[in-house]
mmCIF file of C-alpha atoms in Angstrom:
data_model
loop_
_atom_site.group_PDB
_atom_site.id
_atom_site.type_symbol
_atom_site.label_atom_id
_atom_site.label_comp_id
_atom_site.label_asym_id
_atom_site.label_seq_id
_atom_site.Cartn_x
_atom_site.Cartn_y
_atom_site.Cartn_z
ATOM 1 C CA MET A 1 -29.882 149.594 269.232
ATOM 2 C CA GLY A 2 -26.833 149.190 266.921
ATOM 3 C CA ARG A 3 -23.548 151.005 267.384
ATOM 4 C CA ARG A 4 -23.927 152.895 264.016
ATOM 5 C CA ARG A 5 -27.618 154.032 264.765
ATOM 6 C CA ARG A 6 -26.340 155.444 268.225
ATOM 7 C CA ALA A 7 -23.552 157.290 266.480
ATOM 8 C CA PHE A 8 -25.938 158.759 264.137
ATOM 9 C CA GLU A 9 -28.407 159.748 266.917
ATOM 10 C CA ARG A 10 -25.440 161.320 268.932
ATOM 11 C CA VAL A 11 -24.113 163.288 265.895
ATOM 12 C CA ALA A 12 -27.800 164.398 265.222
ATOM 13 C CA GLU A 13 -27.993 165.615 268.880
ATOM 14 C CA ARG A 14 -24.825 167.594 268.885
ATOM 15 C CA PHE A 15 -25.872 169.070 265.362
ATOM 16 C CA GLU A 16 -29.191 170.300 266.856
ATOM 17 C CA ALA A 17 -27.272 171.879 269.807
ATOM 18 C CA ALA A 18 -24.867 173.646 267.332
ATOM 19 C CA TRP A 19 -27.694 174.872 265.163
ATOM 20 C CA SER A 20 -29.538 176.394 268.185
ATOM 21 C CA GLN A 21 -26.470 178.608 268.676
ATOM 22 C CA GLY A 22 -26.200 179.705 265.127
ATOM 23 C CA LEU A 23 -23.514 177.527 264.334
ATOM 24 C CA LEU A 24 -22.583 174.423 262.259
ATOM 25 C CA LEU A 25 -21.428 171.004 263.447
ATOM 26 C CA VAL A 26 -17.662 170.355 263.979
ATOM 27 C CA PRO A 27 -16.915 166.676 264.987
ATOM 28 C CA GLU A 28 -15.558 166.138 268.502
ATOM 29 C CA THR A 29 -14.126 162.733 268.073
ATOM 30 C CA ASN A 30 -13.184 160.309 265.361
ATOM 31 C CA ALA A 31 -16.235 158.271 265.683
ATOM 32 C CA ASP A 32 -18.407 161.232 265.041
ATOM 33 C CA ALA A 33 -16.243 162.269 261.882
ATOM 34 C CA VAL A 34 -16.996 158.478 260.669
ATOM 35 C CA ALA A 35 -20.626 158.705 261.314
ATOM 36 C CA LEU A 36 -20.867 162.174 259.593
ATOM 37 C CA SER A 37 -18.934 160.679 256.613
ATOM 38 C CA ARG A 38 -21.482 158.012 256.358
ATOM 39 C CA MET A 39 -24.369 160.504 256.661
ATOM 40 C CA VAL A 40 -22.772 162.572 253.802
ATOM 41 C CA LYS A 41 -23.052 159.438 251.585
ATOM 42 C CA GLN A 42 -26.470 158.917 252.547
ATOM 43 C CA ASN A 43 -27.314 162.559 251.607
ATOM 44 C CA LEU A 44 -28.261 163.340 255.352
ATOM 45 C CA MET A 45 -25.506 165.646 255.883
ATOM 46 C CA MET A 46 -23.183 168.004 253.735
ATOM 47 C CA ARG A 47 -19.858 169.544 254.181
ATOM 48 C CA PRO A 48 -20.009 173.480 253.259
ATOM 49 C CA HIS A 49 -16.340 173.708 254.400
ATOM 50 C CA ARG A 50 -13.669 171.246 255.169
ATOM 51 C CA GLY A 51 -14.373 169.695 258.703
ATOM 52 C CA ILE A 52 -17.669 171.436 259.239
ATOM 53 C CA TYR A 53 -20.996 169.815 258.507
ATOM 54 C CA CYS A 54 -24.625 170.657 258.174
ATOM 55 C CA SER A 55 -27.855 168.868 257.686
ATOM 56 C CA VAL A 56 -28.905 168.658 254.049
ATOM 57 C CA SER A 57 -32.526 169.823 254.782
ATOM 58 C CA LYS A 58 -31.568 172.590 257.269
ATOM 59 C CA TRP A 59 -28.922 173.910 254.789
ATOM 60 C CA ALA A 60 -31.603 174.147 252.051
ATOM 61 C CA GLU A 61 -34.045 176.144 254.389
ATOM 62 C CA ILE A 62 -31.652 178.941 254.848
ATOM 63 C CA LYS A 63 -30.608 181.827 252.539
ATOM 64 C CA PRO A 64 -26.955 182.198 251.346
ATOM 65 C CA ASP A 65 -26.276 185.124 253.795
ATOM 66 C CA GLU A 66 -27.430 182.968 256.885
ATOM 67 C CA ARG A 67 -25.179 180.189 255.451
ATOM 68 C CA ALA A 68 -22.274 182.421 255.402
ATOM 69 C CA ARG A 69 -22.939 183.823 258.977
ATOM 70 C CA ARG A 70 -23.249 180.270 260.466
ATOM 71 C CA LEU A 71 -19.999 179.223 258.480
ATOM 72 C CA VAL A 72 -18.185 182.409 259.833
ATOM 73 C CA ARG A 73 -19.196 181.854 263.431
ATOM 74 C CA THR A 74 -18.113 178.119 263.213
ATOM 75 C CA LEU A 75 -14.789 178.992 261.753
ATOM 76 C CA ALA A 76 -14.232 181.550 264.391
ATOM 77 C CA ARG A 77 -14.593 178.877 267.161
ATOM 78 C CA LEU A 78 -12.062 176.791 265.297
ATOM 79 C CA HIS A 79 -9.709 179.698 264.785
ATOM 80 C CA PRO A 80 -10.288 182.315 267.314
ATOM 81 C CA ASP A 81 -7.421 184.362 266.110
ATOM 82 C CA TRP A 82 -8.886 184.958 262.721
ATOM 83 C CA VAL A 83 -10.190 188.453 261.727
ATOM 84 C CA PHE A 84 -12.942 188.236 259.058
ATOM 85 C CA ASP A 85 -12.998 190.735 256.374
ATOM 86 C CA ALA A 86 -14.634 191.936 253.132
ATOM 87 C CA TYR A 87 -17.787 190.143 252.112
ATOM 88 C CA SER A 88 -17.470 187.762 254.979
ATOM 89 C CA ALA A 89 -17.513 190.718 257.625
ATOM 90 C CA LEU A 90 -20.382 192.444 255.866
ATOM 91 C CA ALA A 91 -22.530 189.183 255.940
ATOM 92 C CA LEU A 92 -21.573 188.746 259.694
ATOM 93 C CA GLN A 93 -23.098 192.307 260.279
ATOM 94 C CA GLY A 94 -26.218 191.529 258.380
ATOM 95 C CA PHE A 95 -25.132 193.816 255.606
ATOM 96 C CA PRO A 96 -26.556 193.165 252.149
ATOM 97 C CA VAL A 97 -24.238 191.310 249.748
ATOM 98 C CA SER A 98 -24.874 189.608 246.585
ATOM 99 C CA TYR A 99 -25.339 185.992 247.114
ATOM 100 C CA HIS A 100 -22.791 184.655 244.778
ATOM 101 C CA LEU A 101 -20.066 186.769 246.452
ATOM 102 C CA LEU A 102 -20.562 184.582 249.643
ATOM 103 C CA SER A 103 -19.027 181.381 248.447
ATOM 104 C CA ARG A 104 -15.791 181.885 249.920
ATOM 105 C CA ILE A 105 -14.522 183.166 253.225
ATOM 106 C CA TYR A 106 -12.165 186.306 253.536
ATOM 107 C CA ILE A 107 -10.088 186.779 256.485
ATOM 108 C CA ALA A 108 -7.494 189.775 257.094
ATOM 109 C CA ILE A 109 -3.928 188.788 257.550
ATOM 110 C CA ASP A 110 -0.647 190.615 258.549
ATOM 111 C CA PRO A 111 1.524 190.916 255.487
ATOM 112 C CA CYS A 112 4.632 190.808 257.828
ATOM 113 C CA LYS A 113 3.621 187.432 259.141
ATOM 114 C CA PRO A 114 3.611 184.413 257.091
ATOM 115 C CA SER A 115 0.401 182.522 257.103
ATOM 116 C CA SER A 116 -1.103 179.538 255.456
ATOM 117 C CA VAL A 117 -4.837 179.453 254.640
ATOM 118 C CA GLY A 118 -6.895 176.547 253.461
ATOM 119 C CA LYS A 119 -9.232 175.933 250.356
ATOM 120 C CA GLY A 120 -12.043 178.379 250.166
ATOM 121 C CA ILE A 121 -10.176 180.988 252.280
ATOM 122 C CA VAL A 122 -9.168 184.285 250.602
ATOM 123 C CA PRO A 123 -6.569 186.457 252.697
ATOM 124 C CA ILE A 124 -6.701 190.077 252.510
ATOM 125 C CA GLU A 125 -3.487 191.858 253.696
ATOM 126 C CA ARG A 126 -4.149 194.461 256.409
ATOM 127 C CA ARG A 127 -1.496 196.629 258.173
ATOM 128 C CA ASP A 128 -4.177 198.715 260.141
ATOM 129 C CA ALA A 129 -7.851 198.275 260.357
ATOM 130 C CA SER A 130 -10.249 198.703 262.920
ATOM 131 C CA ILE A 131 -11.397 195.496 264.610
ATOM 132 C CA GLU A 132 -14.681 194.898 266.234
ATOM 133 C CA GLU A 133 -16.060 191.732 268.074
ATOM 134 C CA ILE A 134 -19.672 190.656 266.988
ATOM 135 C CA ASP A 135 -21.112 187.832 268.928
ATOM 136 C CA GLY A 136 -17.641 186.490 269.814
ATOM 137 C CA VAL A 137 -16.350 186.820 266.397
ATOM 138 C CA ARG A 138 -13.506 189.114 265.420
ATOM 139 C CA SER A 139 -14.149 191.241 262.196
ATOM 140 C CA VAL A 140 -12.699 194.344 260.672
ATOM 141 C CA SER A 141 -15.175 197.272 261.028
ATOM 142 C CA LEU A 142 -18.097 197.532 258.706
ATOM 143 C CA VAL A 143 -16.684 200.566 256.842
ATOM 144 C CA ASP A 144 -13.312 198.868 256.265
ATOM 145 C CA ALA A 145 -14.953 195.565 255.214
ATOM 146 C CA ALA A 146 -17.079 197.672 252.868
ATOM 147 C CA LEU A 147 -14.126 199.475 251.486
ATOM 148 C CA ALA A 148 -12.300 196.224 250.734
ATOM 149 C CA CYS A 149 -15.306 195.016 248.862
ATOM 150 C CA LEU A 150 -15.436 198.140 246.527
ATOM 151 C CA ARG A 151 -11.698 197.149 245.529
ATOM 152 C CA LEU A 152 -12.803 193.719 244.847
ATOM 153 C CA ALA A 153 -16.371 193.987 243.456
ATOM 154 C CA SER A 154 -17.781 194.498 239.979
ATOM 155 C CA PHE A 155 -19.341 197.916 239.438
ATOM 156 C CA GLU A 156 -22.938 196.482 239.725
ATOM 157 C CA ASP A 157 -22.143 194.477 243.039
ATOM 158 C CA GLY A 158 -19.971 197.161 244.406
ATOM 159 C CA LEU A 159 -22.664 200.053 243.603
ATOM 160 C CA ALA A 160 -25.088 197.891 245.676
ATOM 161 C CA ILE A 161 -22.633 197.949 248.562
ATOM 162 C CA ALA A 162 -21.695 201.638 248.210
ATOM 163 C CA ASP A 163 -25.406 202.697 248.257
ATOM 164 C CA ALA A 164 -26.041 200.593 251.383
ATOM 165 C CA LEU A 165 -22.956 201.895 253.118
ATOM 166 C CA ILE A 166 -23.662 205.780 252.638
ATOM 167 C CA ARG A 167 -27.300 204.995 253.621
ATOM 168 C CA ARG A 168 -26.363 202.974 256.841
ATOM 169 C CA GLU A 169 -23.541 205.460 257.751
ATOM 170 C CA GLU A 170 -25.792 208.471 256.803
ATOM 171 C CA VAL A 171 -22.897 210.110 254.877
ATOM 172 C CA GLY A 172 -22.684 211.532 251.426
ATOM 173 C CA ARG A 173 -21.027 210.317 248.252
ATOM 174 C CA SER A 174 -17.994 212.752 248.954
ATOM 175 C CA THR A 175 -17.480 211.256 252.247
ATOM 176 C CA LEU A 176 -17.220 207.732 250.747
ATOM 177 C CA MET A 177 -14.836 208.977 248.242
ATOM 178 C CA ASP A 178 -12.669 210.668 251.144
ATOM 179 C CA TRP A 179 -12.726 207.175 252.922
ATOM 180 C CA ILE A 180 -11.491 205.368 249.742
ATOM 181 C CA HIS A 181 -8.629 207.891 249.315
ATOM 182 C CA HIS A 182 -7.693 207.571 252.975
ATOM 183 C CA ALA A 183 -7.835 203.780 253.203
ATOM 184 C CA MET A 184 -6.305 202.887 249.830
ATOM 185 C CA ASP A 185 -3.852 205.630 249.442
ATOM 186 C CA HIS A 186 -3.332 205.443 245.701
ATOM 187 C CA ASP A 187 -2.919 201.493 245.577
ATOM 188 C CA SER A 188 -3.907 199.460 242.690
ATOM 189 C CA GLY A 189 -7.621 199.220 243.568
ATOM 190 C CA MET A 190 -8.282 202.720 244.346
ATOM 191 C CA GLU A 191 -9.488 203.944 241.076
ATOM 192 C CA HIS A 192 -11.835 201.101 240.701
ATOM 193 C CA ALA A 193 -13.265 201.745 243.964
ATOM 194 C CA LEU A 194 -13.802 205.531 243.264
ATOM 195 C CA SER A 195 -15.241 204.779 239.800
ATOM 196 C CA THR A 196 -17.914 203.012 241.821
ATOM 197 C CA ALA A 197 -18.366 205.473 244.475
ATOM 198 C CA ARG A 198 -18.921 208.361 242.101
ATOM 199 C CA PHE A 199 -22.227 206.978 241.233
ATOM 200 C CA ALA A 200 -23.503 205.848 244.780
ATOM 201 C CA ASP A 201 -26.749 207.131 246.062
ATOM 202 C CA PRO A 202 -28.466 206.237 249.346
ATOM 203 C CA ARG A 203 -31.966 206.268 247.954
ATOM 204 C CA SER A 204 -31.944 202.933 246.328
ATOM 205 C CA GLU A 205 -33.849 200.713 248.770
ATOM 206 C CA SER A 206 -32.439 197.203 247.684
ATOM 207 C CA GLY A 207 -29.270 195.602 246.094
ATOM 208 C CA GLY A 208 -31.335 194.871 243.082
ATOM 209 C CA GLU A 209 -32.370 198.468 242.589
ATOM 210 C CA SER A 210 -28.728 199.434 242.791
ATOM 211 C CA MET A 211 -27.486 196.754 240.542
ATOM 212 C CA ALA A 212 -30.180 197.815 237.866
ATOM 213 C CA ARG A 213 -28.998 201.392 238.026
ATOM 214 C CA ALA A 214 -25.367 200.222 237.757
ATOM 215 C CA MET A 215 -26.431 198.634 234.438
ATOM 216 C CA MET A 216 -28.053 201.724 233.435
ATOM 217 C CA VAL A 217 -24.824 203.839 234.351
ATOM 218 C CA ALA A 218 -22.824 201.560 232.472
ATOM 219 C CA ALA A 219 -24.695 202.065 229.324
ATOM 220 C CA GLY A 220 -24.620 205.775 229.758
ATOM 221 C CA VAL A 221 -28.493 206.159 230.442
ATOM 222 C CA LEU A 222 -28.568 207.534 233.966
ATOM 223 C CA PRO A 223 -31.940 207.874 235.458
ATOM 224 C CA THR A 224 -33.035 211.620 235.825
ATOM 225 C CA ASP A 225 -34.199 210.919 239.491
ATOM 226 C CA LEU A 226 -34.725 208.269 242.017
ATOM 227 C CA GLN A 227 -37.247 207.627 244.597
ATOM 228 C CA VAL A 228 -39.628 210.270 243.374
ATOM 229 C CA GLU A 229 -43.016 210.609 245.111
ATOM 230 C CA PHE A 230 -46.468 211.383 243.178
ATOM 231 C CA THR A 231 -49.847 211.861 244.526
ATOM 232 C CA ASP A 232 -52.133 208.843 243.662
ATOM 233 C CA PRO A 233 -54.717 210.030 241.390
ATOM 234 C CA VAL A 234 -57.242 207.352 242.497
ATOM 235 C CA ASN A 235 -56.668 207.113 246.075
ATOM 236 C CA VAL A 236 -56.747 210.571 247.513
ATOM 237 C CA GLY A 237 -54.141 211.380 250.107
ATOM 238 C CA HIS A 238 -51.957 208.239 249.123
ATOM 239 C CA ILE A 239 -48.248 208.649 247.577
ATOM 240 C CA ILE A 240 -46.861 206.462 244.989
ATOM 241 C CA ARG A 241 -43.103 206.444 244.909
ATOM 242 C CA VAL A 242 -41.178 205.093 241.990
ATOM 243 C CA ASP A 243 -37.679 203.602 241.892
ATOM 244 C CA TYR A 244 -36.356 205.320 238.681
ATOM 245 C CA LEU A 245 -37.778 208.484 236.834
ATOM 246 C CA PHE A 246 -36.677 209.124 233.156
ATOM 247 C CA ARG A 247 -37.407 212.574 231.605
ATOM 248 C CA ARG A 248 -36.827 212.742 227.895
ATOM 249 C CA VAL A 249 -36.148 215.939 226.049
ATOM 250 C CA ASP A 250 -39.509 215.737 224.280
ATOM 251 C CA GLY A 251 -41.276 216.161 227.532
ATOM 252 C CA CYS A 252 -42.306 212.529 227.990
ATOM 253 C CA VAL A 253 -41.856 211.077 231.510
ATOM 254 C CA MET A 254 -41.333 207.535 232.198
ATOM 255 C CA VAL A 255 -40.957 205.291 235.368
ATOM 256 C CA GLY A 256 -38.632 202.368 236.034
ATOM 257 C CA GLU A 257 -39.432 199.836 238.494
ATOM 258 C CA PHE A 258 -37.123 197.012 239.846
ATOM 259 C CA ASP A 259 -39.109 193.778 240.741
ATOM 260 C CA GLY A 260 -37.275 191.376 243.167
ATOM 261 C CA LYS A 261 -38.770 188.168 244.070
ATOM 262 C CA ILE A 262 -38.368 188.639 247.731
ATOM 263 C CA LYS A 263 -41.289 191.385 247.381
ATOM 264 C CA TYR A 264 -43.619 188.421 246.626
ATOM 265 C CA LEU A 265 -42.161 185.734 248.702
ATOM 266 C CA ASP A 266 -40.853 187.294 251.941
ATOM 267 C CA ASP A 267 -43.683 187.986 254.590
ATOM 268 C CA GLY A 268 -41.882 191.089 255.822
ATOM 269 C CA MET A 269 -42.077 192.585 252.466
ATOM 270 C CA SER A 270 -45.518 191.312 251.537
ATOM 271 C CA HIS A 271 -47.284 192.004 255.015
ATOM 272 C CA GLY A 272 -48.623 188.606 255.232
ATOM 273 C CA SER A 273 -50.382 188.842 251.741
ATOM 274 C CA SER A 274 -50.224 186.142 249.101
ATOM 275 C CA ALA A 275 -47.927 186.648 246.090
ATOM 276 C CA VAL A 276 -51.055 186.853 243.944
ATOM 277 C CA ASP A 277 -52.298 189.724 246.109
ATOM 278 C CA VAL A 278 -49.036 191.525 246.024
ATOM 279 C CA MET A 279 -48.939 191.176 242.144
ATOM 280 C CA LEU A 280 -52.441 192.590 242.153
ATOM 281 C CA ARG A 281 -51.431 195.562 243.929
ATOM 282 C CA GLU A 282 -48.470 196.091 241.997
ATOM 283 C CA ARG A 283 -50.502 196.010 238.714
ATOM 284 C CA GLN A 284 -53.111 198.441 240.376
ATOM 285 C CA ARG A 285 -50.402 200.886 241.246
ATOM 286 C CA GLU A 286 -48.919 200.699 237.842
ATOM 287 C CA SER A 287 -52.268 201.508 236.362
ATOM 288 C CA HIS A 288 -52.459 204.607 238.564
ATOM 289 C CA LEU A 289 -49.192 205.721 237.324
ATOM 290 C CA THR A 290 -50.464 205.296 233.880
ATOM 291 C CA LEU A 291 -53.321 207.722 234.603
ATOM 292 C CA LEU A 292 -50.678 210.225 235.510
ATOM 293 C CA GLY A 293 -49.318 209.773 231.768
ATOM 294 C CA MET A 294 -46.107 208.004 232.914
ATOM 295 C CA PRO A 295 -45.596 204.573 231.280
ATOM 296 C CA VAL A 296 -43.815 201.958 233.360
ATOM 297 C CA ILE A 297 -40.974 199.725 232.483
ATOM 298 C CA ARG A 298 -40.105 196.794 234.907
ATOM 299 C CA PHE A 299 -36.673 195.180 235.477
ATOM 300 C CA CYS A 300 -35.899 191.852 237.422
ATOM 301 C CA MET A 301 -32.709 190.184 238.552
ATOM 302 C CA LYS A 302 -32.664 188.058 235.339
ATOM 303 C CA ASP A 303 -32.293 191.393 233.254
ATOM 304 C CA ILE A 304 -29.254 192.430 235.466
ATOM 305 C CA ARG A 305 -27.534 189.179 234.801
ATOM 306 C CA THR A 306 -28.018 189.412 231.055
ATOM 307 C CA PRO A 307 -25.485 191.701 229.536
ATOM 308 C CA GLY A 308 -27.003 194.654 227.762
ATOM 309 C CA ARG A 309 -30.429 193.690 228.393
ATOM 310 C CA ILE A 310 -31.495 196.766 230.396
ATOM 311 C CA ALA A 311 -29.835 199.025 228.067
ATOM 312 C CA ARG A 312 -31.975 197.443 225.224
ATOM 313 C CA MET A 313 -35.121 197.488 227.157
ATOM 314 C CA LEU A 314 -34.706 201.142 227.671
ATOM 315 C CA ALA A 315 -33.974 201.751 224.168
ATOM 316 C CA ASP A 316 -36.998 200.003 222.935
ATOM 317 C CA VAL A 317 -39.195 202.406 224.719
ATOM 318 C CA GLY A 318 -37.091 205.491 223.513
ATOM 319 C CA ILE A 319 -34.691 206.110 226.483
ATOM 320 C CA THR A 320 -31.224 206.545 225.237
ATOM 321 C CA GLN A 321 -28.337 208.976 226.045
ATOM 322 C CA ASP A 322 -29.577 211.176 223.111
ATOM 323 C CA THR A 323 -33.194 211.374 224.201
ATOM 324 C CA LEU A 324 -32.683 212.053 227.989
ATOM 325 C CA VAL A 325 -32.444 215.451 229.479
ATOM 326 C CA GLU A 326 -28.984 216.410 230.937
ATOM 327 C CA THR A 327 -30.043 216.476 234.547
ATOM 328 C CA THR A 328 -29.417 213.122 236.229
ATOM 329 C CA TYR A 329 -29.966 211.681 239.671
ATOM 330 C CA LEU A 330 -26.493 212.580 240.775
ATOM 331 C CA ASP A 331 -27.862 216.246 240.756
ATOM 332 C CA THR A 332 -30.525 215.416 243.340
ATOM 333 C CA THR A 333 -28.712 212.993 245.636
ATOM 334 C CA PRO A 334 -29.291 214.179 249.231
ATOM 335 C CA ARG A 335 -26.252 215.907 250.777
ATOM 336 C CA THR A 336 -25.354 214.778 254.404
#
C-alpha cells in the first residue's frame, strides 16, 4: 500500500470519528494537512472554514443549520474561550434561523479587551450577557442571542425569530419589547428591533409563515387573523386550520396559506406519505375550504424572496389596505 493511500485512509478514519461526535475534521499533523489538501483538489473533501474539513458527500447530505452546528462545535474545540452569539448561538440550540444567515460565525467579545478574529467570524461586543454551556460549547443565552439577531436582521428574517422566541419562551409581545428596552438601552439598534417586535405573534408555525406575514405587514396589508379553525364541511368532526384569514369590508372572507417544501419532503411533516399524497391532501383540504365560501391564495418561499410579489398577489384578488376591515391579527394575539 502506498504512503499516499495510507494517509488518505488515516484521514478518512479520523473524519468518520469526528463526524460520529457531531464534529468536522481538524488535521492533527502536517501529514494529515497535506493529505486533506490533496483530497480537496480531488473534490473528496472541502473546507467550510480555514483549517476545518468535511467530506463533500457528507456536507451535501445535511442542511445548513446542521452544518452550522457542526462548525460551531468544532471551532469550540479549537477555541474553548470563545462564546458563540447571535445566529450561531441560535443554530446551536436548534432555534429556527433563515439558512442564508448561517454563512458566518458570530462570537461575543469583551469591548475592553482587544481581540483579533479571522475571516468569516463576526465579533459582537458584549459587556454582560448570560452564558450557557451546551454540549461543551459556550454560548450566550437563547434570549440574548435572539435579541442580538433582532438588532441585525431584516424585518422578515427578524419577525421569524421574534415569533419563534415568544412562542418558545411563552411570553407576549409586550414582554419581548420590554426585553429589548432593557438589553439595548436606547442604542442604535433598539428602534429597529422594536419595529420588528411590534408585529410578533407566537401563532405562526414556521419561519416561512412569519416571513410571508412580514411582507404583508411591510405592504400595509395585515391579515385579519392567524391560525383560525373551521369545521370541515365534508369530514364531520374534523377541523381545518388556516395560516392567514383576510376579511374584506364587503363581507368576503379569504384564506392565505404558506407552502414550504419541507411539508412535502420531510418525513416528520408528511408522516411517511409521498410528496404526491401530501399534495393531494392539500388540494382536497383547499376544496373543502372553498365549500365554506372562502377562496384560497397560496404563498411560497420564492414569493417571499421576490420584492413586492406577495402584495401584488393579494391585490390581484382584491385584498388591499382599502378593502380590508380595520381589525388585524394584532387584536387577537394571545396574551401570556
